[in-house]
Coordinates of C-alpha atoms in Angstrom, one line a residue:
M200 CA -33.5 30.5 36.4
K201 CA -29.7 31.4 36.5
K202 CA -28.8 27.8 37.4
H203 CA -30.9 26.9 34.5
S204 CA -29.0 28.9 32.3
F205 CA -25.6 27.9 33.9
F206 CA -26.2 24.3 33.0
I207 CA -27.4 25.0 29.3
T208 CA -23.9 26.9 29.0
I209 CA -21.9 23.9 30.4
L210 CA -23.6 21.8 28.2
A211 CA -22.7 23.9 25.1
V212 CA -19.2 24.1 26.2
L213 CA -19.2 20.1 26.3
L214 CA -20.9 19.7 23.3
A215 CA -18.7 22.0 21.3
A216 CA -15.7 19.9 22.8
C217 CA -17.1 16.7 21.7
K218 CA -17.8 18.1 18.2
P219 CA -16.0 15.8 15.5
G220 CA -12.9 17.6 14.1
Q221 CA -12.9 20.3 16.8
Q222 CA -9.9 18.9 18.4
E223 CA -8.0 19.1 15.3
A224 CA -8.8 22.4 14.2
E225 CA -7.1 23.9 17.5
G226 CA -3.8 23.2 16.5
P227 CA -1.4 20.7 14.6
V228 CA -2.0 17.1 14.6
A229 CA -0.1 14.9 17.0
P230 CA 3.3 13.8 15.2
L231 CA 3.8 10.5 13.8
A232 CA 5.5 7.9 16.2
Q233 CA 8.0 7.0 13.7
M234 CA 8.8 8.1 10.2
P235 CA 9.8 5.7 7.9
A236 CA 13.5 5.7 6.6
V237 CA 13.5 6.7 3.1
K238 CA 15.0 3.4 2.0
D239 CA 11.9 1.8 3.5
V240 CA 9.2 3.8 1.8
V241 CA 6.0 2.4 0.6
M242 CA 3.8 5.1 -0.7
Y243 CA 0.3 5.3 -1.3
Q244 CA -1.3 7.9 -3.6
V245 CA -4.6 9.1 -2.9
N246 CA -6.5 11.0 -5.4
P247 CA -9.5 12.1 -3.6
R248 CA -12.0 11.9 -6.7
V249 CA -11.9 8.5 -6.8
F250 CA -13.1 8.1 -3.3
A251 CA -16.1 10.2 -2.9
P252 CA -17.8 13.0 -5.1
K253 CA -17.9 15.0 -2.2
N254 CA -16.5 15.2 1.6
S255 CA -13.7 12.9 0.0
L256 CA -11.1 13.5 3.1
R257 CA -13.3 11.7 5.4
A258 CA -14.1 8.7 2.7
V259 CA -10.3 8.4 2.6
A260 CA -9.9 8.2 6.3
D261 CA -12.8 5.9 6.4
R262 CA -10.9 3.3 4.1
I263 CA -7.8 3.7 6.5
D264 CA -7.5 0.0 7.5
S265 CA -7.9 -1.1 4.0
I266 CA -5.0 0.9 2.9
Q267 CA -2.9 0.2 6.1
A268 CA -3.5 -3.4 5.3
L269 CA -1.5 -3.2 2.0
G270 CA 1.6 -2.4 4.3
V271 CA 2.1 1.2 3.0
N272 CA 3.7 3.7 5.5
V273 CA 3.4 7.0 3.5
M274 CA 0.0 8.3 2.0
W275 CA 0.7 11.2 -0.8
V276 CA -2.6 13.2 -0.9
M277 CA -3.2 15.1 -4.4
P278 CA -3.8 18.7 -4.2
I279 CA -6.9 19.7 -2.0
Y280 CA -6.9 23.4 -2.4
P281 CA -9.5 25.6 -3.7
I282 CA -9.5 25.3 -7.7
G283 CA -9.0 28.2 -10.2
I284 CA -12.4 29.2 -12.1
E285 CA -10.8 31.8 -14.5
K286 CA -9.7 29.8 -17.7
G287 CA -10.2 26.6 -15.4
K288 CA -10.3 23.1 -16.1
N289 CA -11.3 21.8 -12.9
S290 CA -7.7 20.7 -12.4
P291 CA -6.6 20.0 -8.7
Y292 CA -3.5 21.4 -9.9
C293 CA -4.8 24.7 -10.8
I294 CA -4.4 26.4 -7.2
Q295 CA -6.5 29.4 -6.1
D296 CA -5.4 29.5 -2.5
Y297 CA -2.3 27.7 -0.9
K298 CA -3.5 27.9 2.7
A299 CA -7.3 26.3 2.1
I300 CA -9.0 23.3 1.4
A301 CA -12.1 23.2 -1.5
P302 CA -15.5 22.5 -0.4
E303 CA -15.4 19.7 -2.6
F304 CA -13.1 17.7 -0.4
G305 CA -14.1 18.9 3.1
T306 CA -12.7 21.3 5.5
L307 CA -9.7 21.9 7.5
D308 CA -11.1 19.7 10.3
D309 CA -11.7 16.9 7.8
F310 CA -8.1 17.2 6.7
K311 CA -6.8 17.1 10.1
Y312 CA -9.0 14.1 11.0
L313 CA -7.5 12.4 8.0
A314 CA -3.7 13.2 9.0
R315 CA -4.1 12.2 12.9
T316 CA -6.1 8.9 11.6
C317 CA -3.0 8.2 9.3
H318 CA -0.8 8.8 12.3
E319 CA -2.6 6.7 14.5
H320 CA -2.3 4.0 12.0
G321 CA 1.6 4.4 11.6
I322 CA 1.1 6.1 8.2
A323 CA 3.0 9.6 7.5
I324 CA 1.0 12.0 5.1
I325 CA 2.4 14.3 2.7
L326 CA 0.6 16.9 0.3
D327 CA 0.9 17.7 -3.3
W328 CA 2.7 21.0 -3.6
V329 CA 2.3 23.1 -6.5
A330 CA 5.2 25.6 -7.0
N331 CA 5.3 26.1 -10.5
H332 CA 2.3 27.9 -11.1
T333 CA -1.2 29.2 -9.7
A334 CA -4.5 29.7 -11.2
W335 CA -5.3 32.9 -12.8
D336 CA -7.6 34.1 -10.1
H337 CA -5.3 33.3 -7.3
P338 CA -5.1 36.8 -5.4
W339 CA -1.5 37.1 -6.2
L340 CA -2.6 38.3 -9.9
K341 CA -3.9 41.3 -8.8
E342 CA -1.9 41.8 -5.7
H343 CA 1.6 41.0 -7.2
P344 CA 1.8 40.9 -10.8
E345 CA 5.6 41.1 -10.6
W346 CA 5.2 37.9 -9.2
Y347 CA 4.5 36.0 -12.4
T348 CA 6.4 35.3 -15.8
H349 CA 5.7 38.0 -18.4
D350 CA 5.9 38.0 -22.1
E351 CA 8.9 39.9 -23.3
K352 CA 7.1 41.6 -26.0
T353 CA 3.7 42.0 -24.8
D354 CA 4.4 42.3 -20.9
T355 CA 1.5 39.9 -20.0
I356 CA 1.5 37.0 -17.8
I357 CA 2.0 34.0 -19.4
H358 CA 1.2 30.3 -19.1
P359 CA 4.2 28.0 -18.2
R360 CA 6.1 27.3 -21.2
P361 CA 6.6 24.8 -23.4
W362 CA 3.6 23.1 -22.0
D363 CA -0.4 23.7 -22.9
W364 CA -1.3 24.4 -19.6
Y365 CA -3.6 27.5 -20.4
D366 CA -5.5 27.2 -17.2
V367 CA -2.7 28.4 -14.9
A368 CA -0.2 31.3 -14.8
D369 CA 3.7 30.8 -14.4
L370 CA 5.5 32.0 -11.6
N371 CA 8.8 34.2 -11.5
Y372 CA 11.3 32.6 -9.3
D373 CA 13.5 36.0 -9.9
N374 CA 11.2 37.4 -7.5
N375 CA 12.6 37.1 -3.8
D376 CA 9.2 38.4 -2.1
M377 CA 7.3 35.6 -4.2
R378 CA 9.6 33.0 -3.0
L379 CA 9.1 33.9 0.8
A380 CA 5.8 33.7 0.3
M381 CA 5.6 30.3 -1.3
I382 CA 7.9 29.4 1.7
D383 CA 5.4 30.8 4.1
A384 CA 2.8 28.9 2.7
M385 CA 4.6 25.5 2.7
K386 CA 5.4 26.1 6.2
Y387 CA 2.0 26.6 7.5
W388 CA 1.0 22.8 6.6
I389 CA 4.3 21.7 8.3
A390 CA 4.3 23.5 11.3
D391 CA 0.4 24.6 11.9
V392 CA -1.4 21.5 10.3
G393 CA 1.2 18.8 11.1
I394 CA 1.8 17.0 7.6
D395 CA 5.1 15.1 7.3
G396 CA 6.3 16.5 4.0
F397 CA 5.5 17.3 0.3
R398 CA 5.4 15.8 -3.3
C399 CA 6.3 18.6 -5.2
D400 CA 4.9 18.9 -8.6
V401 CA 6.9 19.9 -11.6
A402 CA 10.0 20.0 -9.2
D403 CA 12.2 20.4 -12.3
G404 CA 10.5 23.3 -13.5
V405 CA 11.5 25.4 -10.4
P406 CA 15.1 26.4 -9.7
A407 CA 17.1 24.1 -7.4
D408 CA 18.2 26.9 -5.1
F409 CA 14.7 28.1 -4.2
W410 CA 13.8 24.1 -3.4
K411 CA 17.2 23.9 -0.9
Q412 CA 15.9 27.5 0.6
A413 CA 12.5 26.0 0.9
I414 CA 13.3 22.6 2.3
D415 CA 16.0 24.1 4.8
T416 CA 13.2 26.2 6.5
L417 CA 11.0 23.7 6.5
R418 CA 13.0 21.2 8.1
Q419 CA 13.7 23.8 10.9
A420 CA 10.2 24.7 11.3
A421 CA 9.5 20.7 11.7
G422 CA 11.8 21.0 14.8
N423 CA 12.5 17.3 16.1
R424 CA 10.3 15.9 13.3
Q425 CA 11.6 14.1 10.1
I426 CA 9.9 15.2 7.0
L427 CA 10.0 13.5 3.6
M428 CA 10.4 15.4 0.4
L429 CA 9.5 14.0 -2.8
A430 CA 10.3 15.7 -6.3
E431 CA 8.4 15.0 -9.2
G432 CA 11.5 15.3 -11.2
K433 CA 14.9 13.7 -12.1
R434 CA 17.5 16.5 -12.1
P435 CA 20.5 15.7 -10.2
D436 CA 20.4 18.8 -8.4
N437 CA 16.8 17.6 -7.0
F438 CA 19.0 15.9 -4.1
T439 CA 21.6 18.7 -3.7
A440 CA 18.5 20.9 -2.8
G441 CA 17.3 18.6 0.0
F442 CA 14.7 16.1 -1.3
D443 CA 15.0 12.6 -0.3
M444 CA 13.4 11.0 -3.2
N445 CA 12.4 11.6 -7.0
Y446 CA 10.9 10.0 -9.8
G447 CA 12.0 6.8 -11.6
W448 CA 10.5 7.8 -15.1
D449 CA 13.0 6.6 -17.1
F450 CA 12.7 3.0 -15.8
K451 CA 9.0 3.2 -16.1
D452 CA 9.5 4.3 -19.7
Q453 CA 11.4 1.4 -20.7
L454 CA 9.5 -1.1 -18.7
V455 CA 6.6 0.1 -21.1
R456 CA 8.9 -0.5 -24.4
V457 CA 9.9 -3.9 -23.0
F458 CA 5.8 -4.8 -22.8
N459 CA 5.0 -3.0 -26.0
E460 CA 7.5 -2.9 -28.3
G461 CA 9.4 -6.2 -27.7
Q462 CA 12.6 -4.8 -26.2
P463 CA 14.9 -7.3 -24.4
V464 CA 14.2 -7.4 -21.0
S465 CA 17.4 -7.1 -19.8
S466 CA 17.5 -3.6 -21.1
L467 CA 15.8 -3.2 -17.6
F468 CA 19.2 -3.4 -15.6
D469 CA 20.5 -0.8 -17.9
A470 CA 17.9 1.7 -17.0
D471 CA 18.0 0.9 -13.4
K472 CA 21.7 1.4 -13.1
A473 CA 21.8 4.5 -15.0
E474 CA 19.0 6.1 -12.6
Y475 CA 20.8 4.9 -9.5
D476 CA 24.1 5.9 -10.5
S477 CA 22.5 9.5 -11.0
I478 CA 21.6 10.1 -7.5
P479 CA 23.7 10.1 -4.3
A480 CA 24.0 7.2 -1.9
G481 CA 21.1 6.8 0.6
K482 CA 18.6 8.4 -2.0
V483 CA 15.8 6.7 -3.6
K484 CA 13.9 6.6 -6.8
L485 CA 10.1 6.4 -6.7
R486 CA 9.3 3.1 -8.8
F487 CA 5.6 2.9 -10.0
T488 CA 3.9 1.3 -12.8
T489 CA 1.3 4.1 -13.0
N490 CA 0.1 7.3 -11.0
H491 CA -2.5 9.8 -11.7
D492 CA -1.0 11.1 -14.9
H493 CA -0.5 7.8 -16.3
S494 CA -3.5 6.3 -15.6
T495 CA -5.3 9.0 -17.2
E496 CA -4.4 7.6 -20.4
K497 CA -3.8 4.0 -19.8
T498 CA -4.3 1.9 -16.3
P499 CA -1.9 -1.2 -15.6
P500 CA -4.0 -3.9 -16.8
V501 CA -4.3 -2.3 -20.0
E502 CA -0.7 -0.6 -20.4
F503 CA 0.9 -4.1 -19.3
Q504 CA -1.5 -6.1 -21.7
S505 CA -3.5 -7.8 -18.9
L506 CA -4.1 -8.0 -15.0
R507 CA -1.4 -10.8 -14.9
G508 CA 1.0 -8.6 -16.7
S509 CA 0.4 -5.5 -14.6
M510 CA 1.5 -7.7 -11.8
A511 CA 4.6 -9.1 -13.3
A512 CA 5.3 -5.4 -14.2
Y513 CA 4.9 -4.6 -10.8
V514 CA 7.2 -7.0 -9.2
A515 CA 9.8 -5.9 -11.7
S516 CA 9.4 -2.4 -10.9
V517 CA 9.3 -2.9 -7.2
F518 CA 11.6 -5.5 -6.3
L519 CA 14.7 -4.7 -8.5
H520 CA 15.1 -1.3 -6.7
G521 CA 12.3 0.4 -4.8
G522 CA 10.6 2.9 -3.4
A523 CA 7.3 1.7 -4.1
L524 CA 4.4 3.4 -5.3
I525 CA 0.7 2.2 -5.4
Y526 CA -1.6 4.4 -7.0
G527 CA -5.1 4.4 -5.3
S528 CA -7.2 2.1 -7.7
Q529 CA -4.8 -0.1 -8.9
E530 CA -4.7 -2.4 -5.7
V531 CA -8.1 -3.3 -7.0
G532 CA -7.0 -3.7 -10.9
Y533 CA -9.3 -0.7 -12.2
P534 CA -9.4 -1.2 -16.1
E535 CA -10.7 2.2 -17.1
P536 CA -8.6 5.6 -17.7
I537 CA -9.2 7.9 -14.6
N538 CA -9.6 11.5 -15.4
F539 CA -8.5 13.5 -12.1
F540 CA -10.1 16.4 -13.3
K541 CA -13.5 15.0 -11.9
Y542 CA -15.1 12.3 -9.9
V543 CA -14.6 9.1 -10.8
P544 CA -16.1 6.0 -8.9
V545 CA -14.0 3.1 -8.1
D546 CA -15.5 -0.3 -6.8
W547 CA -13.1 -1.1 -4.0
T548 CA -14.7 -4.7 -3.8
A549 CA -13.3 -5.5 -7.3
N550 CA -10.9 -8.1 -7.7
P551 CA -10.0 -9.1 -4.1
D552 CA -7.5 -11.5 -5.6
I553 CA -5.3 -8.8 -6.9
Y554 CA -5.8 -6.6 -3.6
A555 CA -4.5 -9.7 -1.6
E556 CA -1.4 -10.1 -4.3
Y557 CA -0.2 -6.6 -3.7
Q558 CA -1.0 -7.2 0.0
H559 CA 1.2 -10.2 0.2
L560 CA 4.0 -8.5 -2.2
I561 CA 4.2 -5.5 -0.3
K562 CA 4.6 -7.9 3.2
V563 CA 7.4 -9.6 1.3
Y564 CA 9.1 -6.2 0.6
N565 CA 8.7 -5.0 3.8
E566 CA 9.8 -7.9 5.9
N567 CA 12.9 -8.6 3.9
P568 CA 15.7 -5.9 4.1
V569 CA 17.4 -7.9 1.4
V570 CA 14.9 -6.2 -1.2
R571 CA 15.5 -2.9 -0.2
E572 CA 19.1 -2.9 0.7
G573 CA 20.9 -5.9 -0.9
A574 CA 23.2 -5.6 -4.0
V575 CA 21.6 -6.6 -7.3
V576 CA 23.5 -9.6 -9.4
P577 CA 21.6 -9.4 -12.8
Y578 CA 21.1 -12.5 -15.0
P579 CA 20.4 -11.1 -18.2
H580 CA 18.0 -12.7 -20.5
P581 CA 16.0 -11.2 -23.6
D582 CA 12.3 -12.3 -22.2
V583 CA 12.8 -12.9 -18.1
L584 CA 13.8 -10.7 -15.5
A585 CA 16.0 -12.6 -13.2
F586 CA 18.2 -11.2 -10.7
E587 CA 19.7 -11.9 -7.2
R588 CA 19.8 -9.5 -4.0
T589 CA 22.4 -10.2 -1.6
L590 CA 22.7 -8.4 2.1
N591 CA 25.3 -9.9 4.3
A592 CA 24.4 -13.7 4.4
D593 CA 20.9 -13.2 3.3
S594 CA 20.1 -13.9 -0.5
M595 CA 16.9 -13.6 -2.9
L596 CA 16.3 -14.7 -6.2
V597 CA 13.3 -13.0 -8.2
I598 CA 12.4 -14.4 -11.5
V599 CA 9.9 -12.4 -13.7
N600 CA 8.4 -13.7 -16.9
L601 CA 7.5 -10.3 -18.7
R602 CA 6.0 -12.0 -21.7
D603 CA 2.8 -13.4 -22.6
S604 CA 4.1 -16.6 -23.6
A605 CA 5.5 -19.7 -21.5
I606 CA 9.0 -19.7 -21.2
T607 CA 11.6 -21.7 -19.7
I608 CA 15.1 -20.4 -18.5
P609 CA 18.2 -22.0 -17.5
T610 CA 18.5 -22.0 -13.5
P611 CA 21.1 -19.2 -12.4
Q612 CA 24.6 -21.0 -11.7
P613 CA 24.6 -20.0 -7.9
W614 CA 21.2 -21.4 -7.3
L615 CA 21.4 -24.6 -9.1
N616 CA 20.5 -28.0 -7.2
K617 CA 19.5 -25.4 -4.2
E618 CA 16.4 -25.7 -1.9
A619 CA 14.5 -22.6 -1.4
V620 CA 11.5 -21.1 -0.1
D621 CA 9.1 -19.3 -2.7
L622 CA 8.0 -16.5 -0.8
R623 CA 5.2 -15.8 -3.5
T624 CA 3.4 -19.0 -2.3
N625 CA 5.2 -19.9 1.0
T626 CA 6.1 -23.3 -0.3
N627 CA 9.4 -25.0 -0.7
A628 CA 11.0 -25.2 -4.3
S629 CA 13.9 -27.4 -5.4
L630 CA 15.9 -25.8 -8.2
R631 CA 17.0 -28.1 -11.0
D632 CA 18.4 -27.4 -14.3
S633 CA 15.8 -25.0 -15.6
V634 CA 12.7 -22.8 -14.4
A635 CA 9.6 -23.1 -16.4
L636 CA 7.3 -20.0 -16.0
A637 CA 3.6 -19.4 -17.3
P638 CA 3.1 -16.3 -19.2
F639 CA 3.7 -13.1 -16.8
E640 CA 4.4 -15.7 -13.8
Y641 CA 7.0 -14.8 -11.3
F642 CA 8.9 -16.5 -8.5
I643 CA 10.5 -14.9 -5.3
L644 CA 12.9 -17.2 -4.1
K645 CA 14.9 -17.3 -0.6

């Protein structure tokens, strides 16, 4: 009887050891073998609510081969923390607990499984961090009301101004104890869970000296590991605070105006230069044609007039001056707005030709350093974006028709009568006096 009981105990221990996710729960996930350099980042944004109505962290992990095949090397996961109920709208940016995971998305085991799966596929994983505000039912409100911003007249806690975000309470960054608690929560995900950095929501709404304090602490906590810090902001002090990347909002806005207001395509060179002149050398603007905020209103096929227009816009955005972002759903040309406050099913088998096109574009982007590091030589035109990128003896000519009509432009003088390879089609191209482009057609010539 004792021998039987002994074997039952051993079996129970073995079964527990083999339980899925058990290994992840015991400590941080194994580090990524090699973090991508900031200039080489190709980011994939995960909105868990387009992957599954529940247990979506596992659903994302189940799609890792398809995500990896796009050529991405960083996964940004939108907030997965418990969501506030008091005054709540079911927004994932309404955080009730910074050190937990909402049951809707899964468990800590599920998240560590996703992180470990990403690392095994050579993909870094960063979490969305919401430092500007919390839910109204976050424990801090009752335990430390002084950690929040109060109305001067009524002495009541306020929502973030000037926005209409009534579902969240504004944090007071004059309070040092709150700062330390926030940094402690961020440090938990780096040191105890093993993620590779953060995308920081409303970064410009939080003082730069806090970000420096936090980022210095996080890099120290990471030890020998590198971490990636992305600011949802455009203040110059994002970078003095320690961020590696921030948002290319102005370029995206100008791209929309080119498509929908008839502004000259040549204005994109000015928008690009203005953004990169505002940041230190070696830092990067995140370029995108959509993200979770923009796709709530219009997806790329709508905002850029058609599926073909959306692809022309993507080439213009990423090849002129990356880093590159793909928002999960745009790779299949999802046409309808995505309200990230609720589950929205996406057909991942739709538009396989669009998926293949994104895959091929990112492959060209990854395999040609001239795209990411080369100097830009513009060839201004009112309707066509044409520019050369040069790096040492390497050069590439990108020509993108951003209009829904056929256009012929003169061949840029340095490329006149040259033989090239069209990397879009992997075919040879002979450049003569002019280049004819169909509506929204593009060429990537080397």
